[in-house]
GROMACS .gro file of C-alpha atoms in nm:
model
  467
    1UNK     CA    1   9.465   7.147  -3.932
    2UNK     CA    2   9.224   6.856  -3.959
    3UNK     CA    3   8.927   6.894  -3.722
    4UNK     CA    4   8.931   6.621  -3.457
    5UNK     CA    5   8.719   6.656  -3.145
    6UNK     CA    6   8.929   6.762  -2.847
    7UNK     CA    7   8.993   6.512  -2.566
    8UNK     CA    8   9.070   6.643  -2.216
    9UNK     CA    9   9.404   6.518  -2.091
   10UNK     CA   10   9.244   6.366  -1.779
   11UNK     CA   11   9.035   6.142  -2.011
   12UNK     CA   12   9.308   6.083  -2.266
   13UNK     CA   13   9.546   5.934  -2.008
   14UNK     CA   14   9.288   5.664  -1.928
   15UNK     CA   15   9.248   5.555  -2.291
   16UNK     CA   16   9.397   5.237  -2.431
   17UNK     CA   17   9.276   5.254  -2.793
   18UNK     CA   18   9.631   5.297  -2.923
   19UNK     CA   19   9.653   5.398  -3.286
   20UNK     CA   20   9.354   5.636  -3.263
   21UNK     CA   21   9.391   5.992  -3.392
   22UNK     CA   22   9.330   6.243  -3.113
   23UNK     CA   23   9.336   6.616  -3.049
   24UNK     CA   24   9.456   6.782  -2.728
   25UNK     CA   25   9.482   7.148  -2.646
   26UNK     CA   26   9.675   7.296  -2.357
   27UNK     CA   27   9.975   7.490  -2.234
   28UNK     CA   28  10.339   7.389  -2.262
   29UNK     CA   29  10.496   7.303  -1.927
   30UNK     CA   30  10.836   7.198  -2.064
   31UNK     CA   31  11.008   7.119  -2.390
   32UNK     CA   32  11.325   6.912  -2.413
   33UNK     CA   33  11.500   6.685  -2.661
   34UNK     CA   34  11.765   6.642  -2.925
   35UNK     CA   35  11.817   6.772  -3.279
   36UNK     CA   36  11.585   6.502  -3.417
   37UNK     CA   37  11.310   6.455  -3.155
   38UNK     CA   38  11.151   6.686  -2.896
   39UNK     CA   39  10.928   6.599  -2.603
   40UNK     CA   40  10.664   6.852  -2.502
   41UNK     CA   41  10.482   6.821  -2.168
   42UNK     CA   42  10.133   6.960  -2.225
   43UNK     CA   43   9.880   7.037  -1.951
   44UNK     CA   44   9.519   7.157  -1.987
   45UNK     CA   45   9.424   7.196  -1.621
   46UNK     CA   46   9.196   6.891  -1.610
   47UNK     CA   47   9.454   6.692  -1.412
   48UNK     CA   48   9.789   6.735  -1.237
   49UNK     CA   49   9.936   6.500  -1.498
   50UNK     CA   50  10.080   6.622  -1.831
   51UNK     CA   51  10.057   6.438  -2.160
   52UNK     CA   52  10.382   6.388  -2.347
   53UNK     CA   53  10.383   6.501  -2.709
   54UNK     CA   54  10.658   6.340  -2.918
   55UNK     CA   55  10.765   6.569  -3.204
   56UNK     CA   56  10.976   6.443  -3.494
   57UNK     CA   57  11.140   6.775  -3.586
   58UNK     CA   58  11.194   6.682  -3.952
   59UNK     CA   59  10.816   6.685  -4.008
   60UNK     CA   60  10.751   7.040  -3.883
   61UNK     CA   61  10.823   7.395  -3.990
   62UNK     CA   62  11.122   7.541  -3.807
   63UNK     CA   63  10.965   7.886  -3.758
   64UNK     CA   64  10.656   7.732  -3.598
   65UNK     CA   65  10.870   7.514  -3.370
   66UNK     CA   66  11.049   7.826  -3.238
   67UNK     CA   67  10.716   7.945  -3.097
   68UNK     CA   68  10.677   7.636  -2.877
   69UNK     CA   69  10.809   7.777  -2.549
   70UNK     CA   70  10.710   7.728  -2.185
   71UNK     CA   71  10.362   7.875  -2.140
   72UNK     CA   72  10.265   7.873  -2.508
   73UNK     CA   73   9.919   7.738  -2.594
   74UNK     CA   74   9.899   7.457  -2.849
   75UNK     CA   75   9.649   7.244  -3.034
   76UNK     CA   76   9.796   6.907  -3.128
   77UNK     CA   77   9.661   6.634  -3.355
   78UNK     CA   78   9.841   6.305  -3.330
   79UNK     CA   79   9.836   5.932  -3.278
   80UNK     CA   80   9.774   5.791  -2.934
   81UNK     CA   81  10.058   5.545  -2.867
   82UNK     CA   82  10.177   5.333  -2.579
   83UNK     CA   83  10.448   5.519  -2.391
   84UNK     CA   84  10.794   5.368  -2.371
   85UNK     CA   85  10.909   5.619  -2.107
   86UNK     CA   86  10.837   5.578  -1.738
   87UNK     CA   87  10.562   5.775  -1.565
   88UNK     CA   88  10.284   5.761  -1.823
   89UNK     CA   89  10.094   5.485  -2.002
   90UNK     CA   90  10.012   5.682  -2.315
   91UNK     CA   91  10.166   5.960  -2.521
   92UNK     CA   92  10.095   6.134  -2.851
   93UNK     CA   93  10.301   6.114  -3.169
   94UNK     CA   94  10.242   6.461  -3.315
   95UNK     CA   95  10.109   6.484  -3.672
   96UNK     CA   96   9.992   6.847  -3.674
   97UNK     CA   97  10.065   7.131  -3.431
   98UNK     CA   98   9.901   7.472  -3.422
   99UNK     CA   99  10.028   7.745  -3.189
  100UNK     CA  100   9.714   7.907  -3.050
  101UNK     CA  101   9.894   8.156  -2.830
  102UNK     CA  102  10.264   8.245  -2.815
  103UNK     CA  103  10.443   8.311  -2.486
  104UNK     CA  104  10.767   8.509  -2.479
  105UNK     CA  105  11.057   8.479  -2.236
  106UNK     CA  106  10.912   8.741  -1.997
  107UNK     CA  107  10.660   8.475  -1.882
  108UNK     CA  108  10.727   8.456  -1.506
  109UNK     CA  109  10.653   8.084  -1.465
  110UNK     CA  110  10.970   7.931  -1.603
  111UNK     CA  111  11.081   7.582  -1.510
  112UNK     CA  112  11.251   7.667  -1.178
  113UNK     CA  113  11.061   7.654  -0.848
  114UNK     CA  114  10.896   7.974  -0.723
  115UNK     CA  115  10.828   8.095  -0.370
  116UNK     CA  116  10.468   8.121  -0.249
  117UNK     CA  117  10.527   8.493  -0.181
  118UNK     CA  118  10.632   8.551  -0.544
  119UNK     CA  119  10.333   8.354  -0.675
  120UNK     CA  120  10.096   8.572  -0.469
  121UNK     CA  121  10.235   8.873  -0.657
  122UNK     CA  122  10.128   8.708  -0.983
  123UNK     CA  123   9.799   8.561  -0.859
  124UNK     CA  124   9.656   8.606  -1.211
  125UNK     CA  125   9.903   8.345  -1.342
  126UNK     CA  126   9.956   8.117  -1.043
  127UNK     CA  127   9.661   7.884  -1.123
  128UNK     CA  128   9.882   7.761  -1.413
  129UNK     CA  129  10.137   7.610  -1.175
  130UNK     CA  130  10.108   7.246  -1.070
  131UNK     CA  131  10.064   7.348  -0.707
  132UNK     CA  132   9.775   7.586  -0.758
  133UNK     CA  133   9.613   7.367  -1.019
  134UNK     CA  134   9.603   7.096  -0.752
  135UNK     CA  135   9.478   7.333  -0.480
  136UNK     CA  136   9.196   7.476  -0.691
  137UNK     CA  137   9.080   7.137  -0.819
  138UNK     CA  138   9.065   7.022  -0.456
  139UNK     CA  139   8.878   7.342  -0.365
  140UNK     CA  140   8.613   7.260  -0.625
  141UNK     CA  141   8.586   6.902  -0.501
  142UNK     CA  142   8.543   7.013  -0.141
  143UNK     CA  143   8.255   7.242  -0.245
  144UNK     CA  144   8.088   6.949  -0.424
  145UNK     CA  145   8.141   6.726  -0.117
  146UNK     CA  146   7.980   6.985   0.111
  147UNK     CA  147   7.665   7.016  -0.100
  148UNK     CA  148   7.647   6.639  -0.141
  149UNK     CA  149   7.684   6.572   0.232
  150UNK     CA  150   7.400   6.805   0.333
  151UNK     CA  151   7.173   6.722   0.039
  152UNK     CA  152   7.194   6.349   0.115
  153UNK     CA  153   7.092   6.419   0.475
  154UNK     CA  154   6.784   6.623   0.385
  155UNK     CA  155   6.927   6.969   0.456
  156UNK     CA  156   6.817   7.264   0.242
  157UNK     CA  157   7.071   7.506   0.095
  158UNK     CA  158   6.961   7.851   0.211
  159UNK     CA  159   7.093   8.180   0.076
  160UNK     CA  160   7.146   8.445   0.344
  161UNK     CA  161   7.214   8.811   0.259
  162UNK     CA  162   7.560   8.949   0.195
  163UNK     CA  163   7.450   9.303   0.282
  164UNK     CA  164   7.314   9.329   0.635
  165UNK     CA  165   7.230   9.577   0.910
  166UNK     CA  166   7.307   9.335   1.196
  167UNK     CA  167   7.641   9.230   1.338
  168UNK     CA  168   7.614   8.860   1.421
  169UNK     CA  169   7.927   8.822   1.631
  170UNK     CA  170   7.899   9.159   1.806
  171UNK     CA  171   8.261   9.213   1.708
  172UNK     CA  172   8.194   9.531   1.512
  173UNK     CA  173   8.464   9.456   1.255
  174UNK     CA  174   8.251   9.500   0.947
  175UNK     CA  175   8.302   9.652   0.604
  176UNK     CA  176   8.051   9.930   0.547
  177UNK     CA  177   7.840   9.939   0.232
  178UNK     CA  178   7.747  10.287   0.115
  179UNK     CA  179   7.667  10.494  -0.192
  180UNK     CA  180   7.731  10.822  -0.011
  181UNK     CA  181   7.999  11.070  -0.111
  182UNK     CA  182   8.264  11.015   0.155
  183UNK     CA  183   8.409  11.365   0.099
  184UNK     CA  184   8.081  11.532   0.189
  185UNK     CA  185   7.906  11.341   0.466
  186UNK     CA  186   7.603  11.499   0.634
  187UNK     CA  187   7.620  11.481   1.014
  188UNK     CA  188   7.375  11.562   1.292
  189UNK     CA  189   7.449  11.802   1.582
  190UNK     CA  190   7.620  11.519   1.775
  191UNK     CA  191   7.856  11.456   1.482
  192UNK     CA  192   7.693  11.124   1.386
  193UNK     CA  193   7.656  11.047   1.017
  194UNK     CA  194   7.302  11.084   0.876
  195UNK     CA  195   7.220  10.783   0.658
  196UNK     CA  196   6.883  10.910   0.528
  197UNK     CA  197   7.019  10.967   0.177
  198UNK     CA  198   7.214  10.643   0.166
  199UNK     CA  199   7.095  10.357  -0.058
  200UNK     CA  200   6.930  10.160   0.222
  201UNK     CA  201   6.850  10.463   0.439
  202UNK     CA  202   7.052  10.315   0.727
  203UNK     CA  203   7.402  10.196   0.803
  204UNK     CA  204   7.471   9.862   0.632
  205UNK     CA  205   7.769   9.631   0.610
  206UNK     CA  206   7.896   9.317   0.443
  207UNK     CA  207   7.797   9.010   0.643
  208UNK     CA  208   8.029   8.843   0.894
  209UNK     CA  209   7.804   8.535   0.909
  210UNK     CA  210   7.477   8.400   0.777
  211UNK     CA  211   7.397   8.233   1.107
  212UNK     CA  212   7.122   8.456   1.244
  213UNK     CA  213   6.924   8.438   0.920
  214UNK     CA  214   7.006   8.067   0.905
  215UNK     CA  215   6.838   8.023   1.243
  216UNK     CA  216   6.520   8.176   1.101
  217UNK     CA  217   6.526   7.921   0.821
  218UNK     CA  218   6.596   7.628   1.056
  219UNK     CA  219   6.284   7.716   1.256
  220UNK     CA  220   6.083   7.675   0.934
  221UNK     CA  221   6.261   7.417   0.718
  222UNK     CA  222   6.409   7.206   0.999
  223UNK     CA  223   6.764   7.166   0.873
  224UNK     CA  224   6.946   7.415   0.652
  225UNK     CA  225   7.299   7.509   0.557
  226UNK     CA  226   7.450   7.824   0.414
  227UNK     CA  227   7.764   7.830   0.201
  228UNK     CA  228   7.882   8.167   0.084
  229UNK     CA  229   8.131   8.451   0.120
  230UNK     CA  230   8.170   8.634   0.451
  231UNK     CA  231   8.373   8.943   0.534
  232UNK     CA  232   8.570   9.041   0.844
  233UNK     CA  233   8.740   9.379   0.867
  234UNK     CA  234   8.974   9.279   1.149
  235UNK     CA  235   9.333   9.383   1.092
  236UNK     CA  236   9.472   9.030   1.129
  237UNK     CA  237   9.766   8.984   0.899
  238UNK     CA  238   9.829   8.619   0.987
  239UNK     CA  239   9.862   8.297   0.783
  240UNK     CA  240   9.513   8.194   0.914
  241UNK     CA  241   9.303   8.506   0.844
  242UNK     CA  242   9.139   8.652   0.535
  243UNK     CA  243   8.916   8.960   0.504
  244UNK     CA  244   8.699   8.775   0.250
  245UNK     CA  245   8.646   8.404   0.298
  246UNK     CA  246   8.378   8.138   0.250
  247UNK     CA  247   8.178   7.983   0.529
  248UNK     CA  248   7.954   7.679   0.565
  249UNK     CA  249   7.693   7.714   0.839
  250UNK     CA  250   7.444   7.434   0.908
  251UNK     CA  251   7.159   7.511   1.149
  252UNK     CA  252   6.931   7.234   1.276
  253UNK     CA  253   6.605   7.255   1.470
  254UNK     CA  254   6.577   7.013   1.764
  255UNK     CA  255   6.953   6.940   1.774
  256UNK     CA  256   7.129   6.983   2.108
  257UNK     CA  257   7.502   7.032   2.162
  258UNK     CA  258   7.573   6.657   2.138
  259UNK     CA  259   7.387   6.622   1.807
  260UNK     CA  260   7.582   6.927   1.691
  261UNK     CA  261   7.917   6.764   1.777
  262UNK     CA  262   7.813   6.442   1.601
  263UNK     CA  263   7.719   6.638   1.289
  264UNK     CA  264   8.045   6.835   1.287
  265UNK     CA  265   8.256   6.520   1.319
  266UNK     CA  266   8.061   6.328   1.055
  267UNK     CA  267   8.073   6.626   0.819
  268UNK     CA  268   8.445   6.686   0.840
  269UNK     CA  269   8.527   6.317   0.804
  270UNK     CA  270   8.304   6.298   0.495
  271UNK     CA  271   8.493   6.589   0.336
  272UNK     CA  272   8.835   6.441   0.412
  273UNK     CA  273   8.728   6.100   0.278
  274UNK     CA  274   8.597   6.270  -0.038
  275UNK     CA  275   8.934   6.435  -0.095
  276UNK     CA  276   9.118   6.104  -0.061
  277UNK     CA  277   8.868   5.927  -0.289
  278UNK     CA  278   8.831   6.192  -0.559
  279UNK     CA  279   9.147   6.406  -0.556
  280UNK     CA  280   9.414   6.149  -0.481
  281UNK     CA  281   9.655   6.258  -0.759
  282UNK     CA  282   9.641   6.619  -0.643
  283UNK     CA  283   9.665   6.533  -0.273
  284UNK     CA  284   9.959   6.300  -0.345
  285UNK     CA  285  10.138   6.574  -0.539
  286UNK     CA  286  10.097   6.818  -0.246
  287UNK     CA  287  10.203   6.544  -0.004
  288UNK     CA  288  10.522   6.476  -0.200
  289UNK     CA  289  10.610   6.838  -0.275
  290UNK     CA  290  10.509   7.030   0.038
  291UNK     CA  291  10.401   6.823   0.333
  292UNK     CA  292  10.528   6.467   0.355
  293UNK     CA  293  10.282   6.384   0.637
  294UNK     CA  294   9.969   6.509   0.461
  295UNK     CA  295   9.810   6.179   0.353
  296UNK     CA  296   9.895   6.017   0.686
  297UNK     CA  297   9.732   6.309   0.872
  298UNK     CA  298   9.417   6.292   0.657
  299UNK     CA  299   9.388   5.918   0.714
  300UNK     CA  300   9.456   5.969   1.086
  301UNK     CA  301   9.156   6.201   1.122
  302UNK     CA  302   8.929   5.936   0.968
  303UNK     CA  303   9.049   5.655   1.194
  304UNK     CA  304   8.970   5.788   1.540
  305UNK     CA  305   8.681   5.951   1.720
  306UNK     CA  306   8.737   6.315   1.810
  307UNK     CA  307   8.807   6.382   2.178
  308UNK     CA  308   8.526   6.572   2.354
  309UNK     CA  309   8.675   6.792   2.623
  310UNK     CA  310   8.517   7.055   2.849
  311UNK     CA  311   8.707   7.386   2.840
  312UNK     CA  312   8.776   7.369   3.215
  313UNK     CA  313   8.955   7.033   3.172
  314UNK     CA  314   9.143   7.170   2.871
  315UNK     CA  315   9.272   7.461   3.078
  316UNK     CA  316   9.384   7.216   3.349
  317UNK     CA  317   9.584   7.015   3.092
  318UNK     CA  318   9.748   7.335   2.965
  319UNK     CA  319   9.825   7.456   3.320
  320UNK     CA  320   9.984   7.117   3.396
  321UNK     CA  321  10.196   7.153   3.081
  322UNK     CA  322  10.314   7.497   3.196
  323UNK     CA  323  10.392   7.357   3.543
  324UNK     CA  324  10.605   7.089   3.375
  325UNK     CA  325  10.803   7.354   3.188
  326UNK     CA  326  10.619   7.387   2.855
  327UNK     CA  327  10.658   7.743   2.724
  328UNK     CA  328  10.356   7.917   2.570
  329UNK     CA  329  10.379   8.265   2.422
  330UNK     CA  330  10.038   8.359   2.571
  331UNK     CA  331   9.934   8.300   2.935
  332UNK     CA  332   9.695   8.020   3.034
  333UNK     CA  333   9.419   8.075   3.290
  334UNK     CA  334   9.048   7.995   3.328
  335UNK     CA  335   8.861   8.255   3.121
  336UNK     CA  336   9.127   8.304   2.853
  337UNK     CA  337   9.026   8.279   2.488
  338UNK     CA  338   9.263   8.005   2.375
  339UNK     CA  339   9.534   8.098   2.127
  340UNK     CA  340   9.622   7.876   1.832
  341UNK     CA  341   9.933   7.748   2.017
  342UNK     CA  342   9.713   7.626   2.308
  343UNK     CA  343   9.468   7.456   2.070
  344UNK     CA  344   9.749   7.286   1.880
  345UNK     CA  345   9.914   7.165   2.201
  346UNK     CA  346   9.595   6.984   2.301
  347UNK     CA  347   9.555   6.828   1.955
  348UNK     CA  348   9.912   6.758   1.846
  349UNK     CA  349  10.097   6.691   2.170
  350UNK     CA  350   9.848   6.584   2.434
  351UNK     CA  351   9.574   6.384   2.259
  352UNK     CA  352   9.736   6.341   1.915
  353UNK     CA  353   9.393   6.357   1.746
  354UNK     CA  354   9.122   6.620   1.684
  355UNK     CA  355   8.955   6.768   1.991
  356UNK     CA  356   8.609   6.920   2.034
  357UNK     CA  357   8.631   7.172   2.316
  358UNK     CA  358   8.298   7.247   2.488
  359UNK     CA  359   8.145   7.457   2.766
  360UNK     CA  360   8.344   7.777   2.727
  361UNK     CA  361   8.316   8.075   2.967
  362UNK     CA  362   8.023   8.288   2.848
  363UNK     CA  363   8.239   8.605   2.855
  364UNK     CA  364   8.448   8.492   2.558
  365UNK     CA  365   8.160   8.361   2.346
  366UNK     CA  366   7.880   8.519   2.142
  367UNK     CA  367   7.550   8.642   2.292
  368UNK     CA  368   7.331   8.376   2.125
  369UNK     CA  369   7.487   8.068   2.288
  370UNK     CA  370   7.279   7.867   2.535
  371UNK     CA  371   7.387   7.916   2.895
  372UNK     CA  372   7.464   7.618   3.116
  373UNK     CA  373   7.310   7.577   3.462
  374UNK     CA  374   7.636   7.688   3.630
  375UNK     CA  375   7.573   8.045   3.511
  376UNK     CA  376   7.937   8.073   3.402
  377UNK     CA  377   7.965   7.865   3.084
  378UNK     CA  378   7.779   7.822   2.755
  379UNK     CA  379   7.708   7.523   2.531
  380UNK     CA  380   7.973   7.615   2.276
  381UNK     CA  381   8.187   7.372   2.080
  382UNK     CA  382   8.505   7.438   1.885
  383UNK     CA  383   8.659   7.164   1.673
  384UNK     CA  384   9.040   7.183   1.693
  385UNK     CA  385   9.260   7.026   1.427
  386UNK     CA  386   9.630   6.948   1.388
  387UNK     CA  387   9.833   7.227   1.221
  388UNK     CA  388   9.528   7.458   1.205
  389UNK     CA  389   9.383   7.501   1.552
  390UNK     CA  390   9.013   7.593   1.537
  391UNK     CA  391   8.847   7.473   1.217
  392UNK     CA  392   8.480   7.479   1.332
  393UNK     CA  393   8.301   7.695   1.589
  394UNK     CA  394   7.943   7.631   1.695
  395UNK     CA  395   7.693   7.602   1.977
  396UNK     CA  396   7.350   7.513   2.096
  397UNK     CA  397   7.156   7.840   2.067
  398UNK     CA  398   6.971   8.012   2.351
  399UNK     CA  399   6.604   7.954   2.267
  400UNK     CA  400   6.466   8.122   2.580
  401UNK     CA  401   6.334   8.472   2.499
  402UNK     CA  402   6.406   8.631   2.839
  403UNK     CA  403   6.756   8.487   2.873
  404UNK     CA  404   6.847   8.596   2.521
  405UNK     CA  405   6.704   8.944   2.575
  406UNK     CA  406   6.899   8.984   2.901
  407UNK     CA  407   7.222   8.882   2.731
  408UNK     CA  408   7.162   9.129   2.446
  409UNK     CA  409   7.106   9.405   2.705
  410UNK     CA  410   7.414   9.302   2.907
  411UNK     CA  411   7.629   9.334   2.596
  412UNK     CA  412   7.462   9.658   2.478
  413UNK     CA  413   7.376   9.515   2.136
  414UNK     CA  414   7.152   9.768   1.957
  415UNK     CA  415   6.799   9.622   1.982
  416UNK     CA  416   6.668   9.810   1.679
  417UNK     CA  417   6.866   9.570   1.462
  418UNK     CA  418   6.773   9.250   1.646
  419UNK     CA  419   6.391   9.257   1.675
  420UNK     CA  420   6.342   9.002   1.396
  421UNK     CA  421   6.587   8.758   1.556
  422UNK     CA  422   6.404   8.777   1.890
  423UNK     CA  423   6.076   8.702   1.712
  424UNK     CA  424   6.194   8.342   1.658
  425UNK     CA  425   6.202   8.305   2.038
  426UNK     CA  426   5.853   8.454   2.074
  427UNK     CA  427   5.671   8.251   1.812
  428UNK     CA  428   5.709   7.876   1.853
  429UNK     CA  429   6.064   7.868   1.986
  430UNK     CA  430   6.254   7.540   1.966
  431UNK     CA  431   6.592   7.405   2.074
  432UNK     CA  432   6.839   7.433   1.785
  433UNK     CA  433   7.210   7.417   1.717
  434UNK     CA  434   7.458   7.491   1.444
  435UNK     CA  435   7.817   7.568   1.359
  436UNK     CA  436   8.037   7.752   1.115
  437UNK     CA  437   8.322   7.596   0.919
  438UNK     CA  438   8.567   7.831   0.750
  439UNK     CA  439   8.599   7.677   0.403
  440UNK     CA  440   8.958   7.795   0.362
  441UNK     CA  441   9.057   7.645   0.699
  442UNK     CA  442   8.923   7.309   0.579
  443UNK     CA  443   9.125   7.355   0.259
  444UNK     CA  444   9.441   7.433   0.456
  445UNK     CA  445   9.400   7.099   0.628
  446UNK     CA  446   9.319   6.900   0.314
  447UNK     CA  447   9.594   7.054   0.097
  448UNK     CA  448   9.867   7.081   0.359
  449UNK     CA  449   9.933   7.441   0.253
  450UNK     CA  450  10.070   7.656   0.534
  451UNK     CA  451   9.918   7.993   0.443
  452UNK     CA  452   9.546   8.060   0.398
  453UNK     CA  453   9.628   8.304   0.114
  454UNK     CA  454   9.728   8.001  -0.092
  455UNK     CA  455   9.395   7.816  -0.087
  456UNK     CA  456   9.176   8.096  -0.228
  457UNK     CA  457   9.229   8.225  -0.583
  458UNK     CA  458   9.244   8.596  -0.497
  459UNK     CA  459   9.326   8.660  -0.130
  460UNK     CA  460   9.190   8.973   0.032
  461UNK     CA  461   9.401   9.075   0.332
  462UNK     CA  462   9.493   9.409   0.496
  463UNK     CA  463   9.639   9.643   0.233
  464UNK     CA  464   9.596   9.386  -0.043
  465UNK     CA  465   9.314   9.380  -0.297
  466UNK     CA  466   9.506   9.317  -0.620
  467UNK     CA  467   9.359   9.142  -0.926
   0.00000   0.00000   0.00000
């Protein structure tokens, strides 16, 4: 084959220099045609759109043509011509075809539609489908948008540890990290495991959040954000939970709860706008194929200010709904940790726009949140979104040493692990706030997918660590 520099299909489809000789490489999506002419839809992953290769069968070897099946990998040299068919501006009249990789009829991605459950079983091949190509291109774009947003506002990207000896949320649902032989664990007279011989000489786990270390950085660099994998060992087999997921956690010195809410709203709107501006083809495909209201919902979030609602008022709205006959699966009362159905009622039925819920009871929130004067509530904020429920959780942090220490004691959090965190309240303490955004929850919203397992390449969930 003549050597012509490869053009990515995303770039090729924008070209208008008809008559030029071009080379494309990619995978066959479909092949159809008559005894004289075949049409091959070729895709190289750079765009949701395929390029059509027109093949005059008389000019090609019959044995080679037999190898051009769905999934096969080709290199094609040909002439860029104006397309006569609908749906594309340009196509390629094939001059030379080389089969780079054959694909037999056991290839599971044939032309029919496949269920999401089936595609999870072949997660090593699912990025080749239109749907997952779109999702993973959007995932990349959202990561770029996040870095861009914070960089442009003078935040510093700060890397917090993945292996840690402290449990940020106090939830205790952490994956342990050890090099010890689990069949032969040394224990003391009380039956507790002795970690002296372990790699770190103490019990360590995979992080559930970079927040506590992020706070240290904010009290030095002013404004930081983390963006990395986090791990939760809770046995939640739901469409909204993963054991391994990515989290974005800004932390800002001198911000109070109101600044924090402003930042969260501006941030999420920036990301949604970025998706509409930079991934429109992919978003439109997902809108048309999966979720007819997707684009409308994305635009809706941009149009209006988010509602800011104290928890106590939220509970009152929910209690009124129950009194008027609305059925919730879980009970509603002051002090309850809202379920997704409660959050979605407020957003989708009552206000019909995103809601930031504030001032939660301190009992259902983490130890580090700043307490309000009423002694009952804390300066927490959760951003609630249509279809998802909670997408962001954050708070103003308790900067007072004594109050924080008392709360740690009340909750019996082991102090030996928290001394360094308390130091920030001893040495030049300052008001500060931050929040955490689950990256995959943002992607659920932007892609319209209904299961969180379908917005991460290799989902890790209870009893599932394939690939």
